[in-house]
């Protein structure tokens, strides 16, 4: 696995833990539940490390604003930068700006488009999205077979922001699972983006329900959209026992929905682990230490059978 290393001279300079270190972090949006947990994990973890100052900014889902924040961090002379990208297809300019300044940069949670060509002092900390959508979709397939729908089932697919690599990969994961022999009895009636939003998902599900089309499953790229879909279905008088709903993230709201019998499966994405891992990687790079350029924190399937294990997480 490719590792990244910065100049030995800087490594020597930073070798003493007594030296204060400043990390600038730009988060795509502060009003996202999962990203809030991740951000809190970063802040809490950094606060427990002597001599480390973590400065966190809200990019407010604005690519230009995020690039400005990165340039401001560079101008202020931070030791390292952490980025949760607004648009994962727009990260090359961010990497270039940090590389030109010789400042280490760590992408967290959202995979940058240039992940396979990052400069030597940059890294990516996240979970492997191939696991997330795959685990959720395969669980939905098994549940539908158990409910007697192996002869045919149909459903809807709610996608996150299409500019986001996680949404693209999680959607592909669903398609890949529905393409295998065991699960090809499931067809997708329609797929649309609800931009990771509970409110947008509720509106989208309401629109789908107005068509009167019969369906048995809802695949959602994240829990917020799954919850929005559930709210719309319950408002329309649909029994959640008759529909399989799966999401990703294992947020606290999602686990409550699961305990209530509304959400059938989600996938635990370790928000705190990603936040802490990004801080560790940023500090290691700033100190001239070797870091794997791709640091993956495993996903875990969450169902009613093991939900209690995750109630104190995320």
GROMACS .gro file of C-alpha atoms in nm:
model
  314
    1UNK     CA    1   0.000   0.000   0.000
    2UNK     CA    2   0.128   0.342  -0.090
    3UNK     CA    3   0.246   0.543   0.204
    4UNK     CA    4   0.303   0.915   0.224
    5UNK     CA    5   0.601   1.091   0.382
    6UNK     CA    6   0.701   1.455   0.405
    7UNK     CA    7   1.048   1.605   0.402
    8UNK     CA    8   1.295   1.484   0.660
    9UNK     CA    9   1.385   1.841   0.749
   10UNK     CA   10   1.029   1.917   0.853
   11UNK     CA   11   1.014   1.585   1.034
   12UNK     CA   12   1.310   1.685   1.244
   13UNK     CA   13   1.157   2.025   1.305
   14UNK     CA   14   0.835   1.870   1.432
   15UNK     CA   15   0.995   1.592   1.632
   16UNK     CA   16   0.923   1.750   1.965
   17UNK     CA   17   0.572   1.699   2.101
   18UNK     CA   18   0.613   2.019   2.300
   19UNK     CA   19   0.569   2.226   1.984
   20UNK     CA   20   0.214   2.355   1.936
   21UNK     CA   21   0.041   2.221   1.627
   22UNK     CA   22  -0.255   2.377   1.449
   23UNK     CA   23  -0.493   2.185   1.222
   24UNK     CA   24  -0.749   2.358   1.003
   25UNK     CA   25  -1.059   2.153   0.915
   26UNK     CA   26  -1.323   2.236   0.655
   27UNK     CA   27  -1.644   2.032   0.688
   28UNK     CA   28  -1.892   2.019   0.400
   29UNK     CA   29  -2.189   2.115   0.616
   30UNK     CA   30  -2.256   2.148   0.988
   31UNK     CA   31  -2.629   2.066   0.958
   32UNK     CA   32  -2.576   1.702   0.854
   33UNK     CA   33  -2.634   1.457   1.142
   34UNK     CA   34  -2.358   1.212   1.053
   35UNK     CA   35  -2.104   1.484   0.977
   36UNK     CA   36  -2.190   1.651   1.308
   37UNK     CA   37  -2.101   1.332   1.495
   38UNK     CA   38  -1.779   1.302   1.294
   39UNK     CA   39  -1.692   1.667   1.359
   40UNK     CA   40  -1.760   1.628   1.732
   41UNK     CA   41  -1.533   1.323   1.733
   42UNK     CA   42  -1.255   1.529   1.577
   43UNK     CA   43  -1.300   1.818   1.817
   44UNK     CA   44  -1.320   1.602   2.130
   45UNK     CA   45  -1.022   1.391   2.027
   46UNK     CA   46  -0.803   1.691   1.941
   47UNK     CA   47  -0.899   1.863   2.266
   48UNK     CA   48  -0.747   1.572   2.457
   49UNK     CA   49  -0.407   1.605   2.287
   50UNK     CA   50  -0.168   1.852   2.448
   51UNK     CA   51  -0.049   2.131   2.222
   52UNK     CA   52  -0.299   2.065   1.940
   53UNK     CA   53  -0.535   2.339   1.823
   54UNK     CA   54  -0.813   2.229   1.585
   55UNK     CA   55  -0.991   2.506   1.394
   56UNK     CA   56  -1.313   2.386   1.227
   57UNK     CA   57  -1.504   2.573   0.955
   58UNK     CA   58  -1.846   2.513   0.796
   59UNK     CA   59  -1.826   2.510   0.414
   60UNK     CA   60  -2.207   2.532   0.397
   61UNK     CA   61  -2.218   2.300   0.095
   62UNK     CA   62  -2.036   2.561  -0.113
   63UNK     CA   63  -1.732   2.446  -0.314
   64UNK     CA   64  -1.594   2.797  -0.360
   65UNK     CA   65  -1.634   2.870   0.010
   66UNK     CA   66  -1.450   2.551   0.097
   67UNK     CA   67  -1.157   2.635  -0.130
   68UNK     CA   68  -1.142   2.981   0.027
   69UNK     CA   69  -1.127   2.820   0.372
   70UNK     CA   70  -0.839   2.599   0.262
   71UNK     CA   71  -0.652   2.897   0.119
   72UNK     CA   72  -0.712   3.087   0.443
   73UNK     CA   73  -0.574   2.796   0.644
   74UNK     CA   74  -0.266   2.797   0.421
   75UNK     CA   75  -0.221   3.173   0.459
   76UNK     CA   76  -0.245   3.144   0.838
   77UNK     CA   77   0.030   2.882   0.843
   78UNK     CA   78  -0.150   2.579   0.984
   79UNK     CA   79   0.052   2.260   1.023
   80UNK     CA   80  -0.205   2.040   0.848
   81UNK     CA   81  -0.550   2.058   0.688
   82UNK     CA   82  -0.847   1.820   0.707
   83UNK     CA   83  -1.116   1.835   0.438
   84UNK     CA   84  -1.460   1.678   0.423
   85UNK     CA   85  -1.528   1.766   0.061
   86UNK     CA   86  -1.842   1.944  -0.054
   87UNK     CA   87  -1.795   1.810  -0.405
   88UNK     CA   88  -1.569   1.507  -0.438
   89UNK     CA   89  -1.508   1.584  -0.807
   90UNK     CA   90  -1.359   1.924  -0.718
   91UNK     CA   91  -1.076   1.817  -0.491
   92UNK     CA   92  -0.781   1.845  -0.730
   93UNK     CA   93  -0.758   2.222  -0.681
   94UNK     CA   94  -0.759   2.173  -0.303
   95UNK     CA   95  -0.483   1.914  -0.322
   96UNK     CA   96  -0.279   2.139  -0.549
   97UNK     CA   97  -0.315   2.442  -0.322
   98UNK     CA   98  -0.200   2.248  -0.016
   99UNK     CA   99   0.082   2.076  -0.208
  100UNK     CA  100   0.211   2.408  -0.343
  101UNK     CA  101   0.227   2.538   0.015
  102UNK     CA  102   0.391   2.220   0.144
  103UNK     CA  103   0.111   2.168   0.399
  104UNK     CA  104  -0.019   1.813   0.461
  105UNK     CA  105  -0.384   1.754   0.376
  106UNK     CA  106  -0.617   1.472   0.485
  107UNK     CA  107  -0.951   1.405   0.320
  108UNK     CA  108  -1.206   1.247   0.552
  109UNK     CA  109  -1.529   1.053   0.492
  110UNK     CA  110  -1.583   1.158   0.130
  111UNK     CA  111  -1.347   1.011  -0.128
  112UNK     CA  112  -1.173   1.273  -0.345
  113UNK     CA  113  -1.173   1.217  -0.719
  114UNK     CA  114  -0.792   1.223  -0.713
  115UNK     CA  115  -0.762   0.962  -0.436
  116UNK     CA  116  -0.532   0.745  -0.649
  117UNK     CA  117  -0.295   1.032  -0.733
  118UNK     CA  118  -0.268   1.225  -0.407
  119UNK     CA  119   0.061   1.407  -0.340
  120UNK     CA  120   0.298   1.234  -0.101
  121UNK     CA  121   0.190   1.441   0.199
  122UNK     CA  122  -0.184   1.378   0.157
  123UNK     CA  123  -0.413   1.094   0.267
  124UNK     CA  124  -0.774   0.975   0.276
  125UNK     CA  125  -0.949   0.844   0.591
  126UNK     CA  126  -1.293   0.687   0.555
  127UNK     CA  127  -1.481   0.361   0.524
  128UNK     CA  128  -1.488   0.163   0.199
  129UNK     CA  129  -1.817   0.257   0.033
  130UNK     CA  130  -1.823  -0.069  -0.160
  131UNK     CA  131  -1.910  -0.234   0.172
  132UNK     CA  132  -2.186   0.008   0.277
  133UNK     CA  133  -2.439  -0.017  -0.003
  134UNK     CA  134  -2.355  -0.382  -0.057
  135UNK     CA  135  -2.429  -0.484   0.303
  136UNK     CA  136  -2.758  -0.291   0.310
  137UNK     CA  137  -2.881  -0.409  -0.029
  138UNK     CA  138  -2.796  -0.775   0.034
  139UNK     CA  139  -2.979  -0.766   0.368
  140UNK     CA  140  -3.286  -0.623   0.192
  141UNK     CA  141  -3.264  -0.902  -0.063
  142UNK     CA  142  -3.253  -1.169   0.208
  143UNK     CA  143  -3.546  -1.011   0.394
  144UNK     CA  144  -3.760  -0.996   0.080
  145UNK     CA  145  -3.688  -1.360   0.002
  146UNK     CA  146  -3.787  -1.449   0.357
  147UNK     CA  147  -4.113  -1.259   0.310
  148UNK     CA  148  -4.199  -1.471   0.007
  149UNK     CA  149  -4.116  -1.220  -0.267
  150UNK     CA  150  -3.852  -1.429  -0.445
  151UNK     CA  151  -4.086  -1.451  -0.743
  152UNK     CA  152  -4.072  -1.077  -0.790
  153UNK     CA  153  -4.043  -0.753  -0.595
  154UNK     CA  154  -4.002  -0.387  -0.680
  155UNK     CA  155  -3.895  -0.074  -0.501
  156UNK     CA  156  -3.746   0.273  -0.502
  157UNK     CA  157  -3.390   0.399  -0.469
  158UNK     CA  158  -3.310   0.729  -0.295
  159UNK     CA  159  -2.971   0.870  -0.382
  160UNK     CA  160  -2.752   1.125  -0.207
  161UNK     CA  161  -2.596   1.425  -0.380
  162UNK     CA  162  -2.489   1.308  -0.724
  163UNK     CA  163  -2.167   1.512  -0.697
  164UNK     CA  164  -2.069   1.293  -0.402
  165UNK     CA  165  -1.865   0.977  -0.454
  166UNK     CA  166  -2.043   0.799  -0.167
  167UNK     CA  167  -2.380   0.845  -0.336
  168UNK     CA  168  -2.245   0.717  -0.667
  169UNK     CA  169  -2.079   0.413  -0.507
  170UNK     CA  170  -2.370   0.323  -0.277
  171UNK     CA  171  -2.607   0.340  -0.573
  172UNK     CA  172  -2.375   0.117  -0.776
  173UNK     CA  173  -2.360  -0.123  -0.481
  174UNK     CA  174  -2.739  -0.163  -0.495
  175UNK     CA  175  -2.732  -0.220  -0.870
  176UNK     CA  176  -2.454  -0.476  -0.833
  177UNK     CA  177  -2.646  -0.672  -0.568
  178UNK     CA  178  -2.965  -0.666  -0.775
  179UNK     CA  179  -2.761  -0.806  -1.062
  180UNK     CA  180  -2.665  -1.129  -0.884
  181UNK     CA  181  -2.876  -1.443  -0.930
  182UNK     CA  182  -3.000  -1.451  -0.572
  183UNK     CA  183  -3.137  -1.097  -0.586
  184UNK     CA  184  -3.230  -1.029  -0.948
  185UNK     CA  185  -3.598  -1.075  -0.864
  186UNK     CA  186  -3.596  -0.714  -0.739
  187UNK     CA  187  -3.654  -0.430  -0.986
  188UNK     CA  188  -3.622  -0.055  -0.931
  189UNK     CA  189  -3.934   0.146  -1.023
  190UNK     CA  190  -3.761   0.482  -0.997
  191UNK     CA  191  -3.446   0.639  -0.856
  192UNK     CA  192  -3.396   1.004  -0.767
  193UNK     CA  193  -3.173   1.214  -0.545
  194UNK     CA  194  -3.298   1.351  -0.216
  195UNK     CA  195  -2.958   1.509  -0.142
  196UNK     CA  196  -2.902   1.320   0.186
  197UNK     CA  197  -3.198   1.517   0.332
  198UNK     CA  198  -3.480   1.381   0.547
  199UNK     CA  199  -3.720   1.654   0.435
  200UNK     CA  200  -3.641   1.610   0.066
  201UNK     CA  201  -3.678   1.234   0.102
  202UNK     CA  202  -4.019   1.272   0.266
  203UNK     CA  203  -4.135   1.491  -0.024
  204UNK     CA  204  -3.989   1.249  -0.281
  205UNK     CA  205  -4.154   0.947  -0.118
  206UNK     CA  206  -4.486   1.133  -0.104
  207UNK     CA  207  -4.460   1.196  -0.478
  208UNK     CA  208  -4.384   0.831  -0.546
  209UNK     CA  209  -4.677   0.721  -0.331
  210UNK     CA  210  -4.912   0.941  -0.532
  211UNK     CA  211  -4.851   0.718  -0.837
  212UNK     CA  212  -5.022   0.427  -0.665
  213UNK     CA  213  -4.747   0.189  -0.778
  214UNK     CA  214  -4.709  -0.120  -0.560
  215UNK     CA  215  -4.364  -0.166  -0.404
  216UNK     CA  216  -4.196  -0.374  -0.137
  217UNK     CA  217  -3.861  -0.208  -0.067
  218UNK     CA  218  -3.691   0.131  -0.035
  219UNK     CA  219  -3.314   0.155  -0.068
  220UNK     CA  220  -3.170   0.480   0.071
  221UNK     CA  221  -2.808   0.595   0.040
  222UNK     CA  222  -2.822   0.720   0.400
  223UNK     CA  223  -3.037   0.700   0.712
  224UNK     CA  224  -3.173   1.053   0.691
  225UNK     CA  225  -3.338   0.973   0.359
  226UNK     CA  226  -3.459   0.637   0.488
  227UNK     CA  227  -3.626   0.814   0.781
  228UNK     CA  228  -3.786   1.068   0.548
  229UNK     CA  229  -3.926   0.785   0.337
  230UNK     CA  230  -4.059   0.613   0.648
  231UNK     CA  231  -4.231   0.931   0.766
  232UNK     CA  232  -4.405   0.970   0.429
  233UNK     CA  233  -4.518   0.607   0.424
  234UNK     CA  234  -4.652   0.618   0.778
  235UNK     CA  235  -4.835   0.944   0.704
  236UNK     CA  236  -5.003   0.762   0.414
  237UNK     CA  237  -5.112   0.476   0.638
  238UNK     CA  238  -4.867   0.218   0.507
  239UNK     CA  239  -4.773  -0.055   0.756
  240UNK     CA  240  -4.397  -0.074   0.790
  241UNK     CA  241  -4.429  -0.449   0.834
  242UNK     CA  242  -4.511  -0.470   0.464
  243UNK     CA  243  -4.211  -0.272   0.333
  244UNK     CA  244  -3.837  -0.331   0.369
  245UNK     CA  245  -3.642  -0.007   0.426
  246UNK     CA  246  -3.263   0.006   0.446
  247UNK     CA  247  -3.019   0.294   0.496
  248UNK     CA  248  -2.655   0.363   0.580
  249UNK     CA  249  -2.478   0.531   0.876
  250UNK     CA  250  -2.646   0.388   1.190
  251UNK     CA  251  -2.727   0.732   1.329
  252UNK     CA  252  -2.906   0.749   1.662
  253UNK     CA  253  -3.233   0.850   1.494
  254UNK     CA  254  -3.202   0.551   1.264
  255UNK     CA  255  -3.149   0.313   1.555
  256UNK     CA  256  -3.460   0.453   1.725
  257UNK     CA  257  -3.652   0.389   1.402
  258UNK     CA  258  -3.516   0.035   1.395
  259UNK     CA  259  -3.622  -0.030   1.754
  260UNK     CA  260  -3.970   0.095   1.661
  261UNK     CA  261  -3.987  -0.162   1.382
  262UNK     CA  262  -3.973   0.094   1.100
  263UNK     CA  263  -3.617   0.057   0.967
  264UNK     CA  264  -3.505  -0.294   0.872
  265UNK     CA  265  -3.131  -0.248   0.830
  266UNK     CA  266  -2.859   0.012   0.828
  267UNK     CA  267  -2.480   0.003   0.815
  268UNK     CA  268  -2.267   0.138   1.095
  269UNK     CA  269  -2.019   0.393   0.968
  270UNK     CA  270  -1.788   0.490   1.252
  271UNK     CA  271  -1.822   0.869   1.254
  272UNK     CA  272  -1.606   0.912   1.564
  273UNK     CA  273  -1.349   0.669   1.426
  274UNK     CA  274  -1.321   0.861   1.102
  275UNK     CA  275  -1.293   1.192   1.285
  276UNK     CA  276  -1.023   1.063   1.518
  277UNK     CA  277  -0.844   0.887   1.233
  278UNK     CA  278  -0.828   1.209   1.030
  279UNK     CA  279  -0.671   1.396   1.323
  280UNK     CA  280  -0.418   1.118   1.377
  281UNK     CA  281  -0.326   1.115   1.008
  282UNK     CA  282  -0.296   1.495   0.995
  283UNK     CA  283  -0.066   1.504   1.298
  284UNK     CA  284   0.144   1.215   1.169
  285UNK     CA  285   0.195   1.387   0.834
  286UNK     CA  286   0.280   1.716   1.004
  287UNK     CA  287   0.545   1.531   1.207
  288UNK     CA  288   0.695   1.363   0.902
  289UNK     CA  289   0.571   1.015   0.988
  290UNK     CA  290   0.459   0.751   0.738
  291UNK     CA  291   0.083   0.720   0.683
  292UNK     CA  292  -0.111   0.485   0.456
  293UNK     CA  293  -0.265   0.705   0.188
  294UNK     CA  294  -0.593   0.516   0.222
  295UNK     CA  295  -0.701   0.444   0.578
  296UNK     CA  296  -1.023   0.240   0.586
  297UNK     CA  297  -1.241   0.195   0.894
  298UNK     CA  298  -1.476  -0.105   0.846
  299UNK     CA  299  -1.853  -0.081   0.801
  300UNK     CA  300  -2.077  -0.314   1.004
  301UNK     CA  301  -2.430  -0.431   0.923
  302UNK     CA  302  -2.689  -0.330   1.185
  303UNK     CA  303  -3.019  -0.517   1.218
  304UNK     CA  304  -3.278  -0.555   1.497
  305UNK     CA  305  -3.079  -0.859   1.613
  306UNK     CA  306  -2.768  -0.655   1.702
  307UNK     CA  307  -2.897  -0.298   1.729
  308UNK     CA  308  -2.823  -0.282   2.103
  309UNK     CA  309  -2.449  -0.301   2.028
  310UNK     CA  310  -2.462   0.034   1.846
  311UNK     CA  311  -2.688   0.245   2.070
  312UNK     CA  312  -2.394   0.421   2.234
  313UNK     CA  313  -2.214   0.492   1.907
  314UNK     CA  314  -2.253   0.768   1.645
   0.00000   0.00000   0.00000
